[in-house]
Short mmCIF file of C-alpha atoms in Angstrom, two decimals:
data_model
loop_
_atom_site.label_atom_id
_atom_site.label_comp_id
_atom_site.label_asym_id
_atom_site.label_seq_id
_atom_site.Cartn_x
_atom_site.Cartn_y
_atom_site.Cartn_z
CA MET M 1 -12.59 -7.95 -55.54
CA GLU M 2 -12.35 -9.42 -59.03
CA LEU M 3 -8.96 -10.80 -60.06
CA GLN M 4 -8.56 -8.48 -63.04
CA GLU M 5 -9.01 -5.38 -60.89
CA SER M 6 -6.62 -6.75 -58.26
CA ILE M 7 -3.97 -7.37 -60.91
CA ILE M 8 -4.23 -3.76 -62.11
CA HIS M 9 -3.66 -2.48 -58.56
CA ALA M 10 -0.73 -4.90 -58.12
CA LEU M 11 0.94 -3.68 -61.31
CA ASP M 12 0.53 -0.13 -60.02
CA GLY M 13 2.38 -1.08 -56.80
CA ASN M 14 -0.68 -0.80 -54.58
CA ALA M 15 -1.16 -4.42 -53.48
CA VAL M 16 -0.26 -6.46 -50.40
CA LEU M 17 0.61 -10.10 -51.08
CA PHE M 18 -0.08 -13.03 -48.73
CA LEU M 19 1.58 -16.34 -49.59
CA GLY M 20 0.65 -19.81 -48.36
CA SER M 21 2.10 -23.22 -49.15
CA GLY M 22 0.19 -23.40 -52.43
CA PHE M 23 2.38 -20.66 -53.86
CA SER M 24 5.56 -22.75 -53.49
CA ILE M 25 4.26 -25.78 -55.39
CA GLY M 26 6.51 -26.48 -58.35
CA ALA M 27 9.71 -24.95 -56.97
CA ALA M 28 12.64 -27.37 -57.18
CA LYS M 29 14.68 -28.78 -54.30
CA GLU M 30 18.31 -29.90 -54.40
CA ASP M 31 17.36 -33.56 -54.84
CA GLY M 32 15.41 -32.71 -58.00
CA SER M 33 11.96 -33.12 -56.48
CA THR M 34 9.46 -30.28 -56.33
CA PHE M 35 7.69 -28.56 -53.47
CA ASN M 36 4.31 -29.77 -52.29
CA THR M 37 1.83 -28.65 -49.66
CA ALA M 38 2.17 -29.35 -45.94
CA ALA M 39 -0.03 -32.49 -45.85
CA PRO M 40 2.27 -34.68 -48.01
CA LEU M 41 5.25 -33.62 -45.87
CA ALA M 42 3.33 -34.60 -42.74
CA HIS M 43 2.76 -38.01 -44.31
CA LYS M 44 6.49 -38.37 -45.12
CA LEU M 45 7.46 -37.57 -41.53
CA LEU M 46 5.06 -40.16 -40.15
CA GLU M 47 6.08 -42.78 -42.69
CA ALA M 48 9.70 -42.23 -41.63
CA CYS M 49 8.54 -43.17 -38.13
CA GLY M 50 6.97 -46.41 -39.35
CA PHE M 51 3.32 -45.36 -39.57
CA GLN M 52 1.07 -47.09 -42.10
CA LYS M 53 -1.06 -45.31 -44.71
CA ASP M 54 -4.27 -45.57 -42.68
CA GLU M 55 -2.51 -43.98 -39.69
CA LEU M 56 -1.33 -40.82 -41.47
CA VAL M 57 -2.64 -37.33 -40.63
CA ASP M 58 -2.41 -34.10 -42.61
CA ASP M 59 -1.42 -31.85 -39.70
CA LEU M 60 2.28 -30.96 -40.08
CA GLY M 61 2.54 -29.72 -36.50
CA GLN M 62 1.23 -32.99 -35.09
CA ALA M 63 3.41 -35.05 -37.42
CA SER M 64 6.49 -33.01 -36.45
CA GLU M 65 5.89 -33.61 -32.75
CA VAL M 66 5.61 -37.36 -33.39
CA PHE M 67 8.81 -37.26 -35.44
CA VAL M 68 10.72 -35.48 -32.67
CA ASN M 69 9.48 -37.96 -30.05
CA MET M 70 10.34 -41.00 -32.15
CA ARG M 71 13.48 -39.72 -33.91
CA SER M 72 15.14 -36.48 -32.79
CA GLU M 73 15.08 -32.70 -33.06
CA HIS M 74 18.36 -32.83 -34.98
CA GLU M 75 16.81 -35.02 -37.66
CA LEU M 76 13.74 -32.80 -37.88
CA VAL M 77 15.88 -29.70 -38.41
CA GLU M 78 17.80 -31.39 -41.22
CA TYR M 79 14.59 -32.72 -42.72
CA MET M 80 12.96 -29.29 -42.74
CA ARG M 81 16.03 -27.69 -44.30
CA SER M 82 16.07 -30.20 -47.14
CA GLU M 83 12.31 -29.96 -47.72
CA TYR M 84 12.03 -26.18 -47.65
CA THR M 85 15.16 -24.95 -49.42
CA ALA M 86 14.55 -24.17 -53.08
CA VAL M 87 17.28 -24.18 -55.73
CA ASP M 88 15.00 -23.19 -58.62
CA VAL M 89 11.54 -21.74 -59.16
CA SER M 90 8.78 -21.96 -61.74
CA SER M 91 8.04 -19.38 -64.42
CA ALA M 92 4.79 -18.47 -62.63
CA GLN M 93 6.67 -17.81 -59.39
CA LYS M 94 9.13 -15.57 -61.25
CA ILE M 95 6.27 -13.58 -62.74
CA ILE M 96 4.68 -13.02 -59.32
CA ALA M 97 8.04 -12.00 -57.87
CA SER M 98 8.58 -9.49 -60.67
CA ILE M 99 5.74 -7.34 -59.34
CA LYS M 100 6.58 -4.46 -56.99
CA TRP M 101 4.37 -5.39 -54.05
CA GLN M 102 3.55 -2.90 -51.31
CA ARG M 103 4.49 -5.64 -48.84
CA ILE M 104 4.72 -9.43 -48.77
CA TYR M 105 3.57 -11.63 -45.89
CA THR M 106 3.93 -15.40 -45.86
CA THR M 107 3.32 -18.37 -43.60
CA ASN M 108 5.89 -20.36 -45.59
CA TYR M 109 9.27 -21.41 -44.19
CA ASP M 110 10.93 -21.56 -47.59
CA ASN M 111 13.01 -19.20 -49.74
CA VAL M 112 10.90 -19.53 -52.90
CA MET M 113 9.79 -15.90 -53.08
CA GLU M 114 13.27 -14.60 -52.31
CA LEU M 115 14.84 -16.88 -54.94
CA ALA M 116 12.21 -15.92 -57.52
CA SER M 117 13.04 -12.26 -56.85
CA ILE M 118 16.75 -12.91 -57.39
CA LYS M 119 15.85 -14.47 -60.73
CA ASN M 120 14.33 -11.07 -61.55
CA LYS M 121 17.53 -9.34 -60.41
CA ARG M 122 15.77 -7.94 -57.36
CA VAL M 123 16.56 -8.55 -53.69
CA LEU M 124 13.89 -9.16 -51.06
CA GLN M 125 14.74 -8.78 -47.38
CA PRO M 126 13.38 -11.78 -45.43
CA VAL M 127 12.11 -10.94 -41.95
CA ILE M 128 10.99 -12.99 -38.94
CA LEU M 129 8.89 -11.74 -36.03
CA SER M 130 11.75 -11.64 -33.52
CA GLN M 131 13.47 -8.94 -35.56
CA ARG M 132 12.81 -5.26 -34.90
CA LEU M 133 10.89 -3.11 -37.35
CA ALA M 134 13.19 -0.18 -36.65
CA ASP M 135 16.19 -2.18 -37.92
CA PHE M 136 14.92 -1.91 -41.49
CA LYS M 137 15.34 1.57 -42.95
CA ASP M 138 13.98 0.44 -46.32
CA LYS M 139 10.66 -1.26 -45.64
CA SER M 140 9.58 -1.45 -49.27
CA ASN M 141 11.35 -4.74 -49.97
CA LEU M 142 10.37 -6.82 -46.93
CA CYS M 143 9.09 -10.40 -47.08
CA ILE M 144 7.71 -11.09 -43.60
CA HIS M 145 7.74 -14.77 -42.60
CA LEU M 146 5.04 -15.14 -39.95
CA ASN M 147 6.00 -18.74 -39.18
CA GLY M 148 9.76 -18.29 -39.30
CA ARG M 149 12.29 -19.35 -41.92
CA VAL M 150 14.14 -22.57 -42.57
CA ASP M 151 17.32 -20.63 -43.32
CA GLY M 152 19.28 -20.52 -40.08
CA LEU M 153 16.95 -23.01 -38.39
CA THR M 154 18.37 -24.54 -35.19
CA ILE M 155 16.98 -26.77 -32.47
CA ASP M 156 16.57 -23.74 -30.19
CA LYS M 157 14.25 -22.10 -32.72
CA LEU M 158 11.91 -25.07 -33.09
CA GLY M 159 8.52 -24.17 -31.62
CA SER M 160 9.54 -20.58 -30.89
CA GLU M 161 10.25 -18.31 -33.85
CA PHE M 162 9.95 -21.34 -36.15
CA LYS M 163 6.37 -22.56 -35.87
CA LEU M 164 5.47 -25.94 -37.26
CA THR M 165 1.71 -25.57 -37.10
CA GLY M 166 -0.23 -23.09 -39.20
CA ARG M 167 -3.05 -23.21 -36.65
CA SER M 168 -0.91 -21.74 -33.91
CA TYR M 169 1.46 -19.39 -35.73
CA MET M 170 -0.58 -16.33 -34.74
CA ASP M 171 0.25 -16.66 -31.06
CA ASN M 172 0.98 -13.94 -28.51
CA GLU M 173 4.32 -13.21 -30.16
CA PHE M 174 2.52 -11.79 -33.17
CA ARG M 175 -0.38 -10.16 -31.32
CA ASN M 176 2.13 -8.30 -29.14
CA SER M 177 4.46 -7.54 -32.02
CA GLU M 178 5.11 -4.23 -33.72
CA TRP M 179 4.72 -6.12 -37.00
CA LEU M 180 0.98 -6.27 -36.30
CA GLY M 181 0.83 -2.49 -36.58
CA LEU M 182 2.56 -2.63 -39.95
CA LEU M 183 0.15 -5.31 -41.14
CA LYS M 184 -2.91 -3.29 -40.10
CA SER M 185 -1.54 -0.24 -41.86
CA ASP M 186 -0.81 -2.24 -45.01
CA LEU M 187 -4.29 -3.75 -45.09
CA LEU M 188 -5.90 -0.32 -44.78
CA THR M 189 -3.70 1.53 -47.27
CA ALA M 190 -3.40 -1.10 -50.01
CA ARG M 191 -5.84 -0.94 -52.91
CA THR M 192 -6.07 -4.73 -52.84
CA ILE M 193 -4.85 -7.72 -50.79
CA ILE M 194 -4.05 -10.83 -52.83
CA TYR M 195 -3.79 -14.26 -51.18
CA ILE M 196 -2.04 -16.98 -53.22
CA GLY M 197 -2.18 -20.59 -52.07
CA TYR M 198 -3.21 -19.41 -48.61
CA SER M 199 -6.27 -20.34 -46.58
CA LEU M 200 -7.79 -18.30 -43.76
CA GLN M 201 -9.43 -21.42 -42.37
CA TYR M 202 -7.01 -21.94 -39.47
CA ASP M 203 -5.43 -18.50 -39.12
CA LEU M 204 -7.92 -17.14 -36.61
CA ASP M 205 -6.15 -13.89 -35.77
CA ILE M 206 -5.71 -12.92 -39.41
CA ARG M 207 -9.35 -13.84 -40.09
CA ARG M 208 -10.56 -11.69 -37.20
CA LEU M 209 -8.42 -8.80 -38.38
CA VAL M 210 -9.64 -9.04 -41.97
CA TYR M 211 -13.32 -9.39 -41.17
CA ALA M 212 -13.23 -6.62 -38.58
CA LEU M 213 -12.51 -4.17 -41.39
CA PRO M 214 -15.27 -4.17 -44.05
CA GLU M 215 -13.13 -2.20 -46.47
CA VAL M 216 -10.46 -4.91 -46.27
CA VAL M 217 -12.98 -7.66 -47.08
CA ASP M 218 -14.17 -5.76 -50.13
CA LYS M 219 -10.68 -5.45 -51.59
CA THR M 220 -9.53 -9.02 -50.92
CA CYS M 221 -8.76 -11.49 -53.70
CA LEU M 222 -8.16 -15.20 -52.99
CA ILE M 223 -6.22 -17.34 -55.48
CA MET M 224 -6.18 -21.00 -54.48
CA TYR M 225 -6.86 -24.54 -55.54
CA GLU M 226 -10.55 -24.87 -56.37
CA LYS M 227 -11.09 -27.63 -53.79
CA GLU M 228 -9.30 -25.80 -50.96
CA PRO M 229 -11.67 -24.89 -48.08
CA LYS M 230 -12.42 -21.14 -48.01
#
């Protein structure tokens, strides 16, 4: 679907939003630095372990495992909290958050979308997969974090509800989850599905779900960096 048509549906409240790490670029952290994508963070974790530039990898999950083995889980938890907690957002993020989305799904750990919504005097309810769908009477304001959230992160949650690798976040927990039913319903009923800063390259279960439904493919709009693999 063309972007202009997708925007019209979004403004009418008939769009599902998917957010990837590209969406959070530009949000500010407490130390004054801004958010980046997962690859630079993977490099920082490995550099903290003494790796040289030619030894760095882009995979955040792999880098996190190395960091835990060479440092500690405690340090990783603190590192993730500092890297994924936003204290301010960009004007573009505030504009996107001002839209009344049918539902929001994200693979991000951060609070950027929730903070951007607060800037618009609206409150989003963050959700993780271990929570029950029935616990939310009002389902119109949910932001569903498929990988978990950094807020409330503990050592016990590492590798379970908090997933450090985008390639594995769609594990059995999601396939057996009631949230999958909500996602399928949203994909079918929305007039458009807009992906911002999000790639289907590694998310095999989402890709299978999307391409199994021709009508979903036809109403999908991808907004990403021009050099990002499709």
